[in-house]
Structure formats: C-alpha cells, structure tokens
Coordinates of C-alpha atoms in Angstrom, one line a residue:
M1263 CA 34.0 11.5 -18.9
D1264 CA 30.6 12.2 -17.2
L1265 CA 28.0 10.1 -15.8
L1266 CA 24.6 11.0 -17.6
G1267 CA 22.1 10.6 -14.5
I1268 CA 20.3 8.0 -12.8
H1269 CA 20.0 4.6 -14.7
H1270 CA 17.6 2.6 -12.5
L1271 CA 17.2 1.9 -8.8
T1272 CA 16.4 -1.6 -7.6
A1273 CA 14.5 -2.1 -4.2
I1274 CA 13.3 -5.1 -2.2
S1275 CA 9.6 -6.7 -2.2
A1276 CA 8.3 -9.3 -0.3
K1277 CA 5.0 -9.3 -1.7
I1278 CA 5.7 -9.5 -5.5
R1279 CA 2.1 -9.9 -6.9
E1280 CA 1.0 -7.0 -5.0
N1281 CA 4.0 -5.1 -6.0
H1282 CA 3.2 -6.1 -9.9
R1283 CA -0.3 -5.0 -9.4
F1284 CA 0.8 -1.5 -7.8
Y1285 CA 3.4 -0.5 -10.2
T1286 CA 1.5 -1.5 -13.2
Q1287 CA -2.2 -0.9 -12.4
T1288 CA -1.9 2.0 -10.0
L1289 CA 1.3 3.8 -11.2
G1290 CA 0.5 2.7 -14.8
M1291 CA 4.4 1.9 -15.5
R1292 CA 5.1 -1.1 -17.9
L1293 CA 6.6 -4.3 -16.9
V1294 CA 9.3 -4.3 -19.6
K1295 CA 11.4 -7.5 -18.2
R1296 CA 10.3 -10.3 -16.2
S1297 CA 13.4 -12.2 -15.0
V1298 CA 15.4 -13.3 -12.1
N1299 CA 17.8 -11.9 -9.9
Q1300 CA 21.1 -13.4 -11.5
D1301 CA 22.8 -14.0 -8.2
D1302 CA 19.8 -15.7 -6.4
V1303 CA 17.6 -17.3 -9.1
R1304 CA 14.9 -18.2 -6.6
A1305 CA 13.6 -14.5 -6.8
Y1306 CA 12.1 -12.6 -9.5
H1307 CA 13.7 -9.4 -10.6
L1308 CA 11.2 -7.3 -12.4
F1309 CA 11.8 -4.1 -14.1
Y1310 CA 8.9 -1.4 -14.5
A1311 CA 9.8 1.4 -16.9
D1312 CA 8.5 3.6 -19.8
A1313 CA 7.0 1.9 -23.0
K1314 CA 10.4 0.6 -24.1
G1315 CA 12.5 0.5 -20.9
S1316 CA 14.4 3.6 -21.6
P1317 CA 17.6 4.1 -19.2
G1318 CA 16.8 6.2 -16.6
T1319 CA 13.0 5.1 -16.3
D1320 CA 13.6 1.5 -14.8
L1321 CA 12.4 1.0 -11.2
T1322 CA 13.3 -2.6 -10.2
F1323 CA 12.5 -5.0 -7.5
F1324 CA 14.2 -8.2 -6.1
D1325 CA 11.5 -10.7 -4.6
W1326 CA 12.8 -11.6 -1.3
P1327 CA 11.0 -12.7 1.6
A1328 CA 12.5 -10.2 4.1
P1329 CA 10.9 -8.6 7.1
R1330 CA 10.3 -4.8 6.5
E1331 CA 13.1 -2.3 6.5
Q1332 CA 14.4 -0.7 9.5
R1333 CA 14.5 2.7 8.3
G1334 CA 17.6 4.8 9.2
T1335 CA 20.8 6.4 7.6
R1336 CA 23.5 4.8 5.5
S1337 CA 20.6 3.9 3.1
L1338 CA 18.5 5.2 0.1
V1339 CA 15.5 6.8 1.5
C1340 CA 13.4 8.4 -1.2
T1341 CA 13.1 7.8 -5.0
G1342 CA 11.8 10.7 -7.1
L1343 CA 9.6 9.9 -10.0
R1344 CA 9.1 12.7 -12.6
V1345 CA 5.9 14.0 -13.9
A1346 CA 4.9 17.1 -16.2
G1347 CA 3.7 19.9 -14.2
P1348 CA 1.5 20.8 -11.0
A1349 CA -1.7 19.6 -13.0
A1350 CA -0.3 16.1 -13.0
L1351 CA 0.2 16.3 -9.1
T1352 CA -3.3 17.4 -8.7
W1353 CA -4.4 14.5 -10.9
W1354 CA -2.2 11.9 -8.9
A1355 CA -3.3 13.2 -5.3
S1356 CA -6.7 12.6 -6.5
R1357 CA -6.3 9.1 -7.8
F1358 CA -4.2 8.2 -4.9
D1359 CA -7.2 9.3 -2.5
E1360 CA -9.4 7.2 -4.8
L1361 CA -7.2 4.1 -4.4
G1362 CA -6.3 4.7 -1.0
V1363 CA -2.7 5.0 -1.5
R1364 CA -1.0 6.9 1.4
H1365 CA 0.5 10.2 0.5
G1366 CA 1.5 13.4 1.9
A1367 CA 0.5 17.0 0.7
M1368 CA 1.6 18.4 -2.3
A1369 CA 4.7 20.8 -1.3
E1370 CA 7.5 22.6 -2.5
H1371 CA 10.9 21.6 -1.7
D1372 CA 14.3 22.4 -3.1
G1373 CA 12.4 24.8 -5.6
R1374 CA 10.2 21.9 -7.0
L1375 CA 6.6 21.0 -6.4
M1376 CA 6.3 17.4 -5.1
L1377 CA 3.8 14.7 -3.8
N1378 CA 5.3 12.0 -1.3
F1379 CA 3.7 8.6 -1.0
E1380 CA 4.3 5.0 -0.5
D1381 CA 3.6 1.9 -2.0
P1382 CA 2.1 -1.0 -0.1
E1383 CA 5.2 -2.2 1.7
G1384 CA 6.3 1.3 2.8
Q1385 CA 8.7 2.2 -0.2
R1386 CA 9.3 5.9 -0.1
L1387 CA 8.6 7.7 -3.3
A1388 CA 7.8 11.1 -4.6
L1389 CA 6.2 12.5 -7.5
I1390 CA 8.0 15.4 -8.8
D1391 CA 7.3 18.4 -11.1
A1392 CA 10.8 18.5 -12.8
G1393 CA 10.0 21.2 -15.4
G1394 CA 10.5 18.7 -18.3
A1395 CA 13.9 17.5 -17.3
G1396 CA 15.5 14.5 -18.9
D1397 CA 15.2 12.7 -22.1
P1398 CA 11.6 12.9 -23.8
P1399 CA 9.2 10.1 -22.3
V1400 CA 7.7 7.2 -24.4
A1401 CA 4.5 6.8 -23.1
W1402 CA 2.9 3.4 -22.7
A1403 CA -0.3 3.3 -24.7
R1404 CA -1.7 0.4 -22.6
S1405 CA -1.3 2.3 -19.2
P1406 CA -4.3 3.0 -17.1
V1407 CA -2.7 6.5 -16.5
P1408 CA -3.5 9.1 -19.3
V1409 CA -0.3 10.0 -21.4
E1410 CA 0.1 13.6 -19.9
H1411 CA 0.2 12.3 -16.3
Q1412 CA 2.4 9.2 -16.9
I1413 CA 5.8 8.8 -15.2
R1414 CA 8.3 10.4 -17.2
G1415 CA 11.5 8.8 -15.4
L1416 CA 13.5 8.8 -12.1
G1417 CA 15.1 11.2 -10.2
P1418 CA 16.3 12.7 -8.0
I1419 CA 17.4 10.0 -5.4
M1420 CA 17.8 10.8 -2.0
M1421 CA 20.3 8.9 0.4
S1422 CA 21.0 9.4 4.0
A1423 CA 24.6 9.4 5.5
P1424 CA 26.0 10.3 8.9
M1425 CA 28.8 12.3 7.5
L1426 CA 29.2 14.3 4.4
E1427 CA 32.8 14.2 3.8
P1428 CA 33.8 10.9 2.6
T1429 CA 30.7 10.5 0.4
D1430 CA 31.5 13.8 -1.1
V1431 CA 35.1 13.0 -2.0
L1432 CA 34.0 9.6 -3.8
L1433 CA 31.2 11.5 -5.8
T1434 CA 33.3 14.5 -6.8
K1435 CA 36.8 13.2 -7.1
V1436 CA 35.8 9.5 -8.5
L1437 CA 32.6 10.0 -10.1
H1438 CA 32.8 13.4 -11.4
M1439 CA 29.8 14.7 -9.9
H1440 CA 29.5 18.3 -8.7
Q1441 CA 27.9 19.8 -5.5
V1442 CA 25.6 22.5 -6.7
R1443 CA 23.4 23.3 -3.5
D1444 CA 22.0 22.5 -0.4
Y1445 CA 18.7 23.0 1.3
P1446 CA 17.0 22.3 4.8
H1447 CA 15.8 18.8 5.0
P1448 CA 11.8 18.8 4.8
E1449 CA 11.1 16.7 8.0
N1450 CA 14.2 18.1 9.9
P1451 CA 15.3 21.6 9.0
S1452 CA 18.3 21.4 11.3
N1453 CA 19.7 18.6 8.7
K1454 CA 21.1 19.9 5.5
V1455 CA 20.5 17.9 2.1
H1456 CA 23.4 18.3 -0.4
V1457 CA 22.7 18.0 -4.0
F1458 CA 25.4 16.5 -6.3
A1459 CA 24.7 16.8 -9.8
M1460 CA 25.9 14.6 -12.8
G1461 CA 26.7 16.2 -16.4
K1462 CA 24.5 19.3 -17.0
G1463 CA 22.5 18.3 -14.1
G1464 CA 18.8 18.5 -13.8
A1465 CA 16.2 16.1 -11.7
H1466 CA 17.1 13.2 -13.7
A1467 CA 20.8 13.5 -12.7
E1468 CA 20.9 14.3 -9.1
L1469 CA 21.6 12.5 -6.1
H1470 CA 20.6 14.4 -2.9
V1471 CA 22.8 13.4 0.1
A1472 CA 20.9 14.1 3.5
V1473 CA 23.4 14.4 6.4
Q1474 CA 21.6 12.9 9.4
P1475 CA 24.3 11.9 12.2
D1476 CA 21.6 11.3 14.8
L1477 CA 19.5 8.5 13.0
R1478 CA 20.3 4.8 13.9
E1479 CA 21.7 2.8 10.9
A1480 CA 19.2 1.4 8.6
R1481 CA 18.7 -2.3 8.4
Q1482 CA 17.9 -3.5 4.6
G1483 CA 14.3 -5.2 4.1
A1484 CA 11.1 -5.1 2.2
G1485 CA 10.0 -1.8 1.3
G1486 CA 13.5 -0.3 1.2
V1487 CA 16.1 0.1 -1.5
H1488 CA 19.0 -2.2 -2.6
H1489 CA 21.0 -0.1 -4.5
V1490 CA 20.9 3.0 -7.1
A1491 CA 22.5 2.8 -10.6
F1492 CA 24.1 5.6 -12.7
R1493 CA 23.9 5.7 -16.5
T1494 CA 27.2 5.8 -18.5
P1495 CA 27.6 5.7 -22.2
D1496 CA 28.5 2.2 -23.5
A1497 CA 31.8 3.8 -24.9
D1498 CA 33.0 4.9 -21.4
Y1499 CA 32.4 1.7 -19.6
D1500 CA 35.6 0.1 -19.9
A1501 CA 37.2 3.4 -19.0
W1502 CA 35.2 3.6 -15.8
A1503 CA 36.2 0.1 -14.7
E1504 CA 39.9 1.1 -15.2
R1505 CA 39.4 4.3 -13.4
L1506 CA 38.0 2.5 -10.1
T1507 CA 40.8 0.1 -10.4
E1508 CA 43.4 2.7 -10.8
L1509 CA 42.2 4.9 -7.9
G1510 CA 42.1 1.8 -5.7
I1511 CA 38.3 1.9 -5.3
S1512 CA 37.1 -1.8 -4.2
N1513 CA 34.5 -2.9 -6.9
S1514 CA 32.8 -5.6 -8.5
G1515 CA 34.8 -5.7 -11.7
K1516 CA 33.0 -5.9 -15.1
V1517 CA 29.5 -7.7 -14.8
D1518 CA 27.5 -8.3 -17.9
R1519 CA 23.8 -8.2 -16.9
Y1520 CA 23.0 -9.0 -20.8
W1521 CA 20.6 -6.0 -20.9
F1522 CA 23.3 -3.4 -19.8
R1523 CA 26.7 -3.9 -18.4
S1524 CA 27.5 -2.9 -14.7
L1525 CA 30.1 -2.2 -12.1
Y1526 CA 29.4 -2.1 -8.5
L1527 CA 30.8 -0.2 -5.7
R1528 CA 29.9 0.6 -2.1
E1529 CA 30.3 4.4 -1.2
P1530 CA 32.1 5.0 2.2
N1531 CA 28.9 5.4 4.0
G1532 CA 27.8 1.9 2.9
V1533 CA 25.4 2.6 0.2
L1534 CA 25.6 0.4 -2.9
F1535 CA 26.2 2.2 -6.1
E1536 CA 26.3 0.9 -9.8
I1537 CA 27.6 2.3 -13.0
A1538 CA 25.4 0.8 -15.7
T1539 CA 25.7 1.4 -19.4
D1540 CA 22.7 2.3 -21.7
G1541 CA 22.9 -0.5 -24.0
P1542 CA 22.2 -2.8 -25.4
G1543 CA 18.7 -2.5 -23.7
F1544 CA 15.7 -4.6 -22.9
A1545 CA 14.6 -5.2 -26.6
V1546 CA 18.0 -7.3 -27.4
D1547 CA 16.2 -10.7 -26.5
E1548 CA 12.6 -9.7 -27.0
D1549 CA 10.1 -8.3 -29.3
P1550 CA 9.6 -4.7 -28.0
A1551 CA 5.6 -5.1 -28.5
T1552 CA 5.6 -7.9 -25.8
L1553 CA 8.3 -6.9 -23.3
G1554 CA 7.6 -8.5 -20.1
E1555 CA 5.0 -10.9 -20.8
K1556 CA 7.0 -14.1 -20.2
I1557 CA 9.8 -14.8 -18.2
V1558 CA 13.2 -14.1 -19.8
L1559 CA 16.7 -15.7 -18.7
P1560 CA 20.2 -14.1 -19.7
P1561 CA 21.7 -16.7 -22.0
F1562 CA 24.2 -18.2 -19.3
L1563 CA 20.8 -19.5 -17.2
E1564 CA 19.0 -20.7 -20.0
G1565 CA 20.0 -24.3 -19.3
R1566 CA 18.4 -24.1 -16.2
R1567 CA 15.1 -22.9 -17.2
E1568 CA 12.8 -25.7 -16.1
E1569 CA 14.3 -25.7 -12.5
I1570 CA 14.4 -21.9 -12.2
V1571 CA 10.8 -21.3 -13.7
G1572 CA 9.4 -23.9 -11.6
N1573 CA 10.4 -22.3 -8.5
L1574 CA 8.6 -19.1 -9.4
L1575 CA 5.1 -18.4 -8.5
P1576 CA 2.7 -16.7 -11.1
I1577 CA 2.5 -12.7 -10.5
D1578 CA -0.3 -12.0 -12.8

C-alpha cells in the first residue's frame, strides 16, 4: 500500500482578491473550486489547478486575515510547481520580470533546474524542470500562459525540521516512503536536505526534509503553508485509516470533504499532513466546463447558503 505522490497543498492568504488575480492571471492556473473552509465558513477556500482539477495539481488557499508568517522550522517552506524543460523556465523568468514578480536566478539544485519566486504575500514557490515526471498535464485553454509553459502539477514539497529521526520514522515506517538521497541546502550548505519518495518517486512524489536545528520555530500566517496532502487510491483509504489507528498514530479519523476523503495527522516535528483520495473529484457537483465560476458548498452546508455567501466578498 503506497501513496501516489503529492495530492494538494493548502496555504494561507490575507488578500484573497489579489491572490485570485495572481494565481489565475499571472500563473495561469484555473480556479476549479470556489468554496469555503468547511471548518470555518467565514473564509473562502479556493482551489487552483490544471484544466480539470486533477489530483496532484491543486494549490489551495484559506482566506484568513492573519499577519504575515514568521518563517522558521517545523513548517512547510517551499512548494515546487513542475514545468516542461529549460525553455519554460526562461520564458517564466522573462514573464516575472515583465510583471514585477520577485524571483531568483535560474539554478540547479538536487540535479534539477529551478526558478525560485514569491507570490504577492511572500509565499515561497519554485518552478522546476522535472523532466516530465507525473501524470500528463491537462492544459487550460483559457489560461494566459501558452500551453507548452503551463504549470503541470505540484512537487516536490520542502519542509523544515530541527531533527530528522522522528519524522524519518513516520515517513518510512508508517507512510511507506523511502529515503532516496540527500543534498546540501541551497541557502546553507551545512544543512542537509533529505529526499523521501512515494511509490516509484519523481518530483511529483517527493517530500524534501531540510534539517535546520538552528532556525527559530515558524509561526503560521499569511504567505505560509497550512498543510500538505498525499494521494491515495480510493480503494486504500479505509486501510490507511485502520493503519494509523492500529499503530497508535493520533489522527482526525475519516473526514469526507465531498470532492475527496481525508485523514489528517501531525508529524512529530509539528507539520500537518493529510492523506486524500483521488476521487470523486471536483466535477462531482459542477459541470466540468464551468468549474470554479460560482460558489459551491458541500451538501451539509447547503442549508446555510444564504448566511455563508452573504459573508463573502466578491473576488472577481
């Protein structure tokens, strides 16, 4: 029973209108689900992805009026976004210059060419030439980004931890990941980054753990990451729930998010993980042609639609 790779990553935005513009108009991703945080219905929950919201392509945001994240360890520190080839990275560097997006220089790390950049709230992201890893992309015809340069999906994801061993045990003994290599941290070569792979591996199926014992602890906020989710086939979901319980791993129990089913657990260094199913998917309650164009609520919240929608400000 193996995880398939990154399912989605959820971050925090305090400026959701600006966030919507950046991810759809600058990065050219499609808003595939316009909903609310199911545990805090005062906040939007926006899902940006490929044309059909394929598992592994979702970058999502909670809309919370939080101060900026205090960066540090015990947190998720960089989200990889896969593109195709060095020419795509060159195109993106030029686009960022034109649009005033803060970015670094193209550089090779861990054997892959990448371009680090930040969104308007300081979210740390990296475009990565992943050599075509992952499922074939589903291009978004109405994206302002040419098909050949569109974002193909998420991965790898980097987290920071003050110590490796307890996280290593959870990843390898409980979640069946395997450590495949390590490399010097790009900003501080005295720190090692350990690469853990799911299934057959590849950038779409890697969690990179940077061991940084000298960093202060992060404080979550806008521009920071809330949690990362890993993909499981629908058929394995019940077995994962049973496995976590049998091993005494504290977890949320089964949570039905309607578009996928989830299990939440916090790894020993404090980072929140989720195991999420591939199905049923975002088209279960919307026409695929119009995904993300209206506010959609899961059935258990429909009875409160007027109250919930009345508290939300337009984002278009």
